[in-house]
């Protein structure tokens, strides 16, 4: 029985920890209750067999009443509610352990085999200091600044990733490890003397699998057997294959299979691929052959990372064969599982490897087979040694044991994979024999042996059906040498047919996960052991392995067959735009897709965005441009990522901008608009430029799309030729900006003389690749620009019986760097509800617990926030707006995915002009993305398309209902819950408020602070009106707090009058008793308008008319300001009523309107309308 479901007895009480309810013995302390339910609370002095001491004070928890309590000495009580995961609890525990460490361990401790309880707990509570990319981990707190890792990275490997900062080693330039060009070779970890850099451990995965009763299958690489003895008291250079197998069996493995078997399999696949490529190359003209370039080996994952990052133009030259480890993974979970009668889901398959990069390789999305990871964990040779010692296994005394069949036999060729040149030598033994019809003269091919950084040779192959051909080969040992070779190939200085690359010097025997050694000859000793292991083998050619022949006969058919390609081959991704160089610069690379002809018309599409909508429109327009009968070459760029002069020099420019607030340009466009509006610009700055401008905004504001209008007019003034009137996309329209966008693009394409090409829609190449990763940070990182705030309060303000609910929220700013001023906005990025996400994952057959990261292909950058390791559930909960209303672009994008003809035709009709009426009816029912895909069941885009086509959850701005002068460490909001019923009776709710209304105290909320023009006047002597409708009272609650603080500080201030409109005092009147007391104390004046309390409806504008004399005196005579927060309709009525008060008091209407317009420009009449 699970603890949350346990039935209480008389000796138990119910407690709630981190939102989960548990029945626990009433004699328990909080610490005991947490431990019993696997909830971590850090402590040092507490021990289960000792009475509470309470000395370390690390075990604090957050109680429901807001106080901290010590978990070790506080007894549980029925109904008790607490949290162990709040920021202040974590900060308190981390501070305690750092202080204790400073007292007891002034120097960073050496990472021992059996670390102390203190060290392990210290790691847990200070994990935020640790950096990782899923392959290696850097803990700067342990670094002694010896410089070894820097030398290995910068001098030996010439990668330049690491630098000493004086407070421990970190990635260069303040970057995260996964933002750099680190390829995971792990050489830094192999030279670190204190363990500050280490491999990411997968040992706990193995323990968990054993505990779950999984069938444990291990595989071991050739380089492991010649090095594992070094970890266990055996002389360097000894081959310990049999003892290694025995040790793995002793550790709990049910089966141990040989990666060398998969190396033989690799030769069959890669060798066949090489023969095919060479036959094409030999048949081509010399010029054609030279353009084909060499085929590169694909066994080394660090090399794969390197070529994807630095040399993506050569990805097609990589062998498509998976590495032996990944081939073995596919074989274990298909062929082997079937042979042994085991359900693949019950197998835990791990690999023992000499390599840290292998830990990242198993998480590549391209390596997933049948929705399942084929290798579940990777242990380095060092980790295996640690386990052997931890479990007190006497390694030298173990009897030799054999690998398990039917995938345990291997040849000497397979064993050669452990050293540099080995893959080449093994491939030559088989390829030569297939091509020549006879064996190569010597199996030990000297030209590829040894430890030279770059080795070259030419092999003459007498074809059995033709003349002798030359195979030009090369081997690069160490990534520095490989990069030299690649640059020479790029420059035409070197030319080969077949190239082997190993990222570590000496190949796998010198891998980053191998035992650490001070022996200067250690690589030579290991290599000698590999060669002797090959020479002792009964079979020395991969195609002679009887178990290899059997697996092809029974399962694969033949090398490079369809099934072989499905299970044994892979693809690669251009990752050159996803990382930064050592100085933090983006590494540029040519775009791999969308290649345009020389005659294509360049189209520069510039976007200025506040929340991301303009960016979406820009990319939508770029995709639309590719469907026209004129070939365009669209280039999309953010306005703050391009120099203004470059925009002016372009012949065709499209500018797409939002309008923020009262006609303001987005923050990202500030520098561009400052440049464009400069009166000193030459009148012919845009001469020769054709342009079009699209604006996005809301008619709620009087200066609707003002930013777009200003840019349009100014570019025309400076000589540009407008292709069409500037477009206006209205956020408040039922279709959002869709209607305005459609009208504008129709005029734009007409201006350009472009028509639809009429091509049948096809599924495009994905803009992103989705890679499986090892784990997600806990808690996960917040969305871009956000920080995690903590909910302090959630209180219903209105009568529960009423249909319009409003809530008071408070969010703690402790443990954040956020601050605000009176009148500012809090931008909240909400979460989709759990049931919405569950349904979405079910519809799309996605595993929500799988961790992935999104990478761009070609020149595409990954979507913001998705370029880090997240679970698929977290992506669709916190980042993508699956509960939003489906858009026409999404419908259009689904057309090629729809396999059912009727569904495809229905989609084509809905997005057509003829289907506009049905489309509007469809949209009025607020069909979400999930509901849409439930209806169109034959359209099932893969995950890489979903992360592209589903828009990001946009931040929602809420007026802050507090003042920083009174509440500096928290933000208060007054929020109305949004819900409605569609024409056909469907109940709907706003994403943010539906989520917020049920949020719990202690929960996280992703947010940031945004400035606003609606702020109190700088001069307290300026009088002003505050006009609020409903929850529009929120910013003025902040104003009232601000005035109260000025009053208490003795600062004189002029009159402020609040005109507050709502339905009924007992229904939706939101001022608190405290705020009303301040009114009675003279802090402000209030005039109310209750629209439903009398037979005749009374609105705020009626009150303004009623108090026309007072309004006129404040605004006209005393130069007062007006601040409004409420509906669009109310804003229009307000403007007319204020102008009316001026006219009523003798001001000419034309003058009154001019005065009003002037106040708008001077930010003395400020609106927030919705």
PDB file of N, CA and C in Angstrom, residues 22-81:
ATOM      1  N   UNK A  22       0.298  11.962   3.935  1.00  0.00           N
ATOM      2  CA  UNK A  22       0.803  10.679   4.412  1.00  0.00           C
ATOM      3  C   UNK A  22       0.207  10.352   5.778  1.00  0.00           C
ATOM      4  N   UNK A  23      -0.046   9.073   6.007  1.00  0.00           N
ATOM      5  CA  UNK A  23      -0.408   8.595   7.333  1.00  0.00           C
ATOM      6  C   UNK A  23       0.856   8.061   7.989  1.00  0.00           C
ATOM      7  N   UNK A  24       1.229   8.644   9.152  1.00  0.00           N
ATOM      8  CA  UNK A  24       2.477   8.267   9.808  1.00  0.00           C
ATOM      9  C   UNK A  24       2.222   8.067  11.293  1.00  0.00           C
ATOM     10  N   UNK A  25       3.050   7.253  11.966  1.00  0.00           N
ATOM     11  CA  UNK A  25       2.902   7.085  13.421  1.00  0.00           C
ATOM     12  C   UNK A  25       2.982   8.423  14.139  1.00  0.00           C
ATOM     13  N   UNK A  26       2.094   8.625  15.101  1.00  0.00           N
ATOM     14  CA  UNK A  26       2.053   9.924  15.764  1.00  0.00           C
ATOM     15  C   UNK A  26       3.241  10.164  16.684  1.00  0.00           C
ATOM     16  N   UNK A  27       4.012   9.121  16.933  1.00  0.00           N
ATOM     17  CA  UNK A  27       5.226   9.296  17.735  1.00  0.00           C
ATOM     18  C   UNK A  27       6.399   9.815  16.903  1.00  0.00           C
ATOM     19  N   UNK A  28       6.228   9.881  15.592  1.00  0.00           N
ATOM     20  CA  UNK A  28       7.321  10.278  14.711  1.00  0.00           C
ATOM     21  C   UNK A  28       7.631  11.768  14.836  1.00  0.00           C
ATOM     22  N   UNK A  29       8.891  12.088  14.590  1.00  0.00           N
ATOM     23  CA  UNK A  29       9.268  13.478  14.321  1.00  0.00           C
ATOM     24  C   UNK A  29       9.035  13.740  12.837  1.00  0.00           C
ATOM     25  N   UNK A  30       9.116  15.010  12.453  1.00  0.00           N
ATOM     26  CA  UNK A  30       8.965  15.351  11.035  1.00  0.00           C
ATOM     27  C   UNK A  30      10.046  14.663  10.215  1.00  0.00           C
ATOM     28  N   UNK A  31      11.258  14.631  10.757  1.00  0.00           N
ATOM     29  CA  UNK A  31      12.365  13.994  10.042  1.00  0.00           C
ATOM     30  C   UNK A  31      12.089  12.509   9.812  1.00  0.00           C
ATOM     31  N   UNK A  32      11.583  11.833  10.837  1.00  0.00           N
ATOM     32  CA  UNK A  32      11.273  10.407  10.688  1.00  0.00           C
ATOM     33  C   UNK A  32      10.150  10.185   9.680  1.00  0.00           C
ATOM     34  N   UNK A  33       9.157  11.058   9.699  1.00  0.00           N
ATOM     35  CA  UNK A  33       8.044  10.934   8.749  1.00  0.00           C
ATOM     36  C   UNK A  33       8.534  11.136   7.324  1.00  0.00           C
ATOM     37  N   UNK A  34       9.435  12.099   7.137  1.00  0.00           N
ATOM     38  CA  UNK A  34       9.971  12.351   5.797  1.00  0.00           C
ATOM     39  C   UNK A  34      10.814  11.178   5.312  1.00  0.00           C
ATOM     40  N   UNK A  35      11.692  10.692   6.173  1.00  0.00           N
ATOM     41  CA  UNK A  35      12.547   9.574   5.778  1.00  0.00           C
ATOM     42  C   UNK A  35      11.727   8.330   5.446  1.00  0.00           C
ATOM     43  N   UNK A  36      10.641   8.109   6.201  1.00  0.00           N
ATOM     44  CA  UNK A  36       9.809   6.934   5.959  1.00  0.00           C
ATOM     45  C   UNK A  36       9.139   6.985   4.596  1.00  0.00           C
ATOM     46  N   UNK A  37       9.026   8.181   4.052  1.00  0.00           N
ATOM     47  CA  UNK A  37       8.360   8.332   2.759  1.00  0.00           C
ATOM     48  C   UNK A  37       9.311   8.838   1.682  1.00  0.00           C
ATOM     49  N   UNK A  38      10.622   8.586   1.897  1.00  0.00           N
ATOM     50  CA  UNK A  38      11.657   8.884   0.893  1.00  0.00           C
ATOM     51  C   UNK A  38      11.726  10.345   0.508  1.00  0.00           C
ATOM     52  N   UNK A  39      11.490  11.217   1.480  1.00  0.00           N
ATOM     53  CA  UNK A  39      11.619  12.653   1.256  1.00  0.00           C
ATOM     54  C   UNK A  39      12.897  13.121   1.954  1.00  0.00           C
ATOM     55  N   UNK A  40      13.780  13.721   1.192  1.00  0.00           N
ATOM     56  CA  UNK A  40      15.103  14.100   1.691  1.00  0.00           C
ATOM     57  C   UNK A  40      15.032  15.368   2.535  1.00  0.00           C
ATOM     58  N   UNK A  41      15.547  15.294   3.751  1.00  0.00           N
ATOM     59  CA  UNK A  41      15.781  16.461   4.594  1.00  0.00           C
ATOM     60  C   UNK A  41      17.237  16.381   5.046  1.00  0.00           C
ATOM     61  N   UNK A  42      18.060  17.357   4.702  1.00  0.00           N
ATOM     62  CA  UNK A  42      19.479  17.285   5.084  1.00  0.00           C
ATOM     63  C   UNK A  42      19.666  17.436   6.590  1.00  0.00           C
ATOM     64  N   UNK A  43      20.540  16.649   7.153  1.00  0.00           N
ATOM     65  CA  UNK A  43      20.850  16.755   8.575  1.00  0.00           C
ATOM     66  C   UNK A  43      22.229  16.165   8.816  1.00  0.00           C
ATOM     67  N   UNK A  44      22.807  16.503   9.937  1.00  0.00           N
ATOM     68  CA  UNK A  44      24.111  15.960  10.278  1.00  0.00           C
ATOM     69  C   UNK A  44      24.097  15.360  11.681  1.00  0.00           C
ATOM     70  N   UNK A  45      23.517  16.078  12.637  1.00  0.00           N
ATOM     71  CA  UNK A  45      23.562  15.590  14.021  1.00  0.00           C
ATOM     72  C   UNK A  45      22.527  14.505  14.279  1.00  0.00           C
ATOM     73  N   UNK A  46      21.456  14.455  13.495  1.00  0.00           N
ATOM     74  CA  UNK A  46      20.406  13.463  13.738  1.00  0.00           C
ATOM     75  C   UNK A  46      20.822  12.085  13.253  1.00  0.00           C
ATOM     76  N   UNK A  47      20.524  11.075  14.055  1.00  0.00           N
ATOM     77  CA  UNK A  47      20.784   9.683  13.685  1.00  0.00           C
ATOM     78  C   UNK A  47      19.602   8.852  14.187  1.00  0.00           C
ATOM     79  N   UNK A  48      19.110   7.886  13.414  1.00  0.00           N
ATOM     80  CA  UNK A  48      17.895   7.159  13.801  1.00  0.00           C
ATOM     81  C   UNK A  48      18.021   6.398  15.116  1.00  0.00           C
ATOM     82  N   UNK A  49      19.251   6.102  15.555  1.00  0.00           N
ATOM     83  CA  UNK A  49      19.389   5.342  16.801  1.00  0.00           C
ATOM     84  C   UNK A  49      19.807   6.231  17.973  1.00  0.00           C
ATOM     85  N   UNK A  50      19.784   7.527  17.751  1.00  0.00           N
ATOM     86  CA  UNK A  50      20.102   8.467  18.815  1.00  0.00           C
ATOM     87  C   UNK A  50      18.948   9.437  19.023  1.00  0.00           C
ATOM     88  N   UNK A  51      18.838   9.956  20.253  1.00  0.00           N
ATOM     89  CA  UNK A  51      17.822  10.962  20.519  1.00  0.00           C
ATOM     90  C   UNK A  51      18.205  12.259  19.800  1.00  0.00           C
ATOM     91  N   UNK A  52      17.195  13.090  19.464  1.00  0.00           N
ATOM     92  CA  UNK A  52      17.510  14.352  18.756  1.00  0.00           C
ATOM     93  C   UNK A  52      18.501  15.204  19.538  1.00  0.00           C
ATOM     94  N   UNK A  53      19.463  15.745  18.802  1.00  0.00           N
ATOM     95  CA  UNK A  53      20.477  16.600  19.410  1.00  0.00           C
ATOM     96  C   UNK A  53      20.182  18.064  19.089  1.00  0.00           C
ATOM     97  N   UNK A  54      19.809  18.332  17.826  1.00  0.00           N
ATOM     98  CA  UNK A  54      19.411  19.676  17.433  1.00  0.00           C
ATOM     99  C   UNK A  54      20.539  20.667  17.354  1.00  0.00           C
ATOM    100  N   UNK A  55      21.750  20.187  17.089  1.00  0.00           N
ATOM    101  CA  UNK A  55      22.897  21.087  17.112  1.00  0.00           C
ATOM    102  C   UNK A  55      23.229  21.672  15.746  1.00  0.00           C
ATOM    103  N   UNK A  56      23.091  20.869  14.665  1.00  0.00           N
ATOM    104  CA  UNK A  56      23.545  21.359  13.355  1.00  0.00           C
ATOM    105  C   UNK A  56      22.583  22.370  12.745  1.00  0.00           C
ATOM    106  N   UNK A  57      21.286  22.267  13.081  1.00  0.00           N
ATOM    107  CA  UNK A  57      20.257  23.207  12.615  1.00  0.00           C
ATOM    108  C   UNK A  57      20.135  23.255  11.092  1.00  0.00           C
ATOM    109  N   UNK A  58      20.443  22.117  10.462  1.00  0.00           N
ATOM    110  CA  UNK A  58      20.307  22.051   8.999  1.00  0.00           C
ATOM    111  C   UNK A  58      18.952  21.521   8.566  1.00  0.00           C
ATOM    112  N   UNK A  59      18.255  20.824   9.466  1.00  0.00           N
ATOM    113  CA  UNK A  59      17.040  20.106   9.067  1.00  0.00           C
ATOM    114  C   UNK A  59      15.790  20.964   9.169  1.00  0.00           C
ATOM    115  N   UNK A  60      15.868  22.233   8.803  1.00  0.00           N
ATOM    116  CA  UNK A  60      14.706  23.114   8.914  1.00  0.00           C
ATOM    117  C   UNK A  60      13.677  22.803   7.829  1.00  0.00           C
ATOM    118  N   UNK A  61      12.419  23.004   8.169  1.00  0.00           N
ATOM    119  CA  UNK A  61      11.315  22.859   7.226  1.00  0.00           C
ATOM    120  C   UNK A  61      10.410  24.068   7.360  1.00  0.00           C
ATOM    121  N   UNK A  62       9.634  24.326   6.328  1.00  0.00           N
ATOM    122  CA  UNK A  62       8.743  25.473   6.293  1.00  0.00           C
ATOM    123  C   UNK A  62       7.359  25.040   6.739  1.00  0.00           C
ATOM    124  N   UNK A  63       6.889  25.556   7.857  1.00  0.00           N
ATOM    125  CA  UNK A  63       5.580  25.180   8.372  1.00  0.00           C
ATOM    126  C   UNK A  63       4.490  26.031   7.729  1.00  0.00           C
ATOM    127  N   UNK A  64       3.263  25.548   7.835  1.00  0.00           N
ATOM    128  CA  UNK A  64       2.126  26.218   7.195  1.00  0.00           C
ATOM    129  C   UNK A  64       1.936  27.639   7.716  1.00  0.00           C
ATOM    130  N   UNK A  65       2.311  27.873   8.973  1.00  0.00           N
ATOM    131  CA  UNK A  65       2.117  29.212   9.547  1.00  0.00           C
ATOM    132  C   UNK A  65       3.219  30.192   9.148  1.00  0.00           C
ATOM    133  N   UNK A  66       4.151  29.730   8.309  1.00  0.00           N
ATOM    134  CA  UNK A  66       5.217  30.596   7.831  1.00  0.00           C
ATOM    135  C   UNK A  66       6.484  30.550   8.649  1.00  0.00           C
ATOM    136  N   UNK A  67       6.472  29.816   9.746  1.00  0.00           N
ATOM    137  CA  UNK A  67       7.664  29.703  10.580  1.00  0.00           C
ATOM    138  C   UNK A  67       8.504  28.506  10.157  1.00  0.00           C
ATOM    139  N   UNK A  68       9.804  28.581  10.482  1.00  0.00           N
ATOM    140  CA  UNK A  68      10.690  27.451  10.256  1.00  0.00           C
ATOM    141  C   UNK A  68      10.723  26.576  11.504  1.00  0.00           C
ATOM    142  N   UNK A  69      10.788  25.270  11.301  1.00  0.00           N
ATOM    143  CA  UNK A  69      10.876  24.342  12.418  1.00  0.00           C
ATOM    144  C   UNK A  69      11.994  23.342  12.148  1.00  0.00           C
ATOM    145  N   UNK A  70      12.585  22.811  13.230  1.00  0.00           N
ATOM    146  CA  UNK A  70      13.615  21.792  13.093  1.00  0.00           C
ATOM    147  C   UNK A  70      12.942  20.435  12.996  1.00  0.00           C
ATOM    148  N   UNK A  71      13.220  19.735  11.906  1.00  0.00           N
ATOM    149  CA  UNK A  71      12.521  18.481  11.625  1.00  0.00           C
ATOM    150  C   UNK A  71      12.892  17.379  12.609  1.00  0.00           C
ATOM    151  N   UNK A  72      14.106  17.424  13.144  1.00  0.00           N
ATOM    152  CA  UNK A  72      14.560  16.321  13.998  1.00  0.00           C
ATOM    153  C   UNK A  72      13.868  16.329  15.354  1.00  0.00           C
ATOM    154  N   UNK A  73      13.459  17.504  15.848  1.00  0.00           N
ATOM    155  CA  UNK A  73      12.910  17.603  17.197  1.00  0.00           C
ATOM    156  C   UNK A  73      11.451  18.000  17.237  1.00  0.00           C
ATOM    157  N   UNK A  74      10.833  18.231  16.087  1.00  0.00           N
ATOM    158  CA  UNK A  74       9.426  18.612  16.048  1.00  0.00           C
ATOM    159  C   UNK A  74       8.575  17.390  15.758  1.00  0.00           C
ATOM    160  N   UNK A  75       7.652  17.083  16.651  1.00  0.00           N
ATOM    161  CA  UNK A  75       6.786  15.929  16.472  1.00  0.00           C
ATOM    162  C   UNK A  75       5.687  16.245  15.462  1.00  0.00           C
ATOM    163  N   UNK A  76       5.245  15.220  14.742  1.00  0.00           N
ATOM    164  CA  UNK A  76       4.139  15.400  13.810  1.00  0.00           C
ATOM    165  C   UNK A  76       2.834  15.581  14.590  1.00  0.00           C
ATOM    166  N   UNK A  77       1.871  16.203  13.956  1.00  0.00           N
ATOM    167  CA  UNK A  77       0.543  16.381  14.540  1.00  0.00           C
ATOM    168  C   UNK A  77      -0.485  16.205  13.445  1.00  0.00           C
ATOM    169  N   UNK A  78      -1.671  15.767  13.817  1.00  0.00           N
ATOM    170  CA  UNK A  78      -2.712  15.519  12.826  1.00  0.00           C
ATOM    171  C   UNK A  78      -3.069  16.819  12.105  1.00  0.00           C
ATOM    172  N   UNK A  79      -3.070  16.758  10.772  1.00  0.00           N
ATOM    173  CA  UNK A  79      -3.384  17.932   9.972  1.00  0.00           C
ATOM    174  C   UNK A  79      -2.203  18.840   9.703  1.00  0.00           C
ATOM    175  N   UNK A  80      -1.038  18.505  10.212  1.00  0.00           N
ATOM    176  CA  UNK A  80       0.160  19.329  10.009  1.00  0.00           C
ATOM    177  C   UNK A  80       0.492  19.398   8.523  1.00  0.00           C
ATOM    178  N   UNK A  81       0.886  20.581   8.059  1.00  0.00           N
ATOM    179  CA  UNK A  81       1.285  20.782   6.663  1.00  0.00           C
ATOM    180  C   UNK A  81       2.605  21.531   6.631  1.00  0.00           C
TER     181      UNK A  81
END
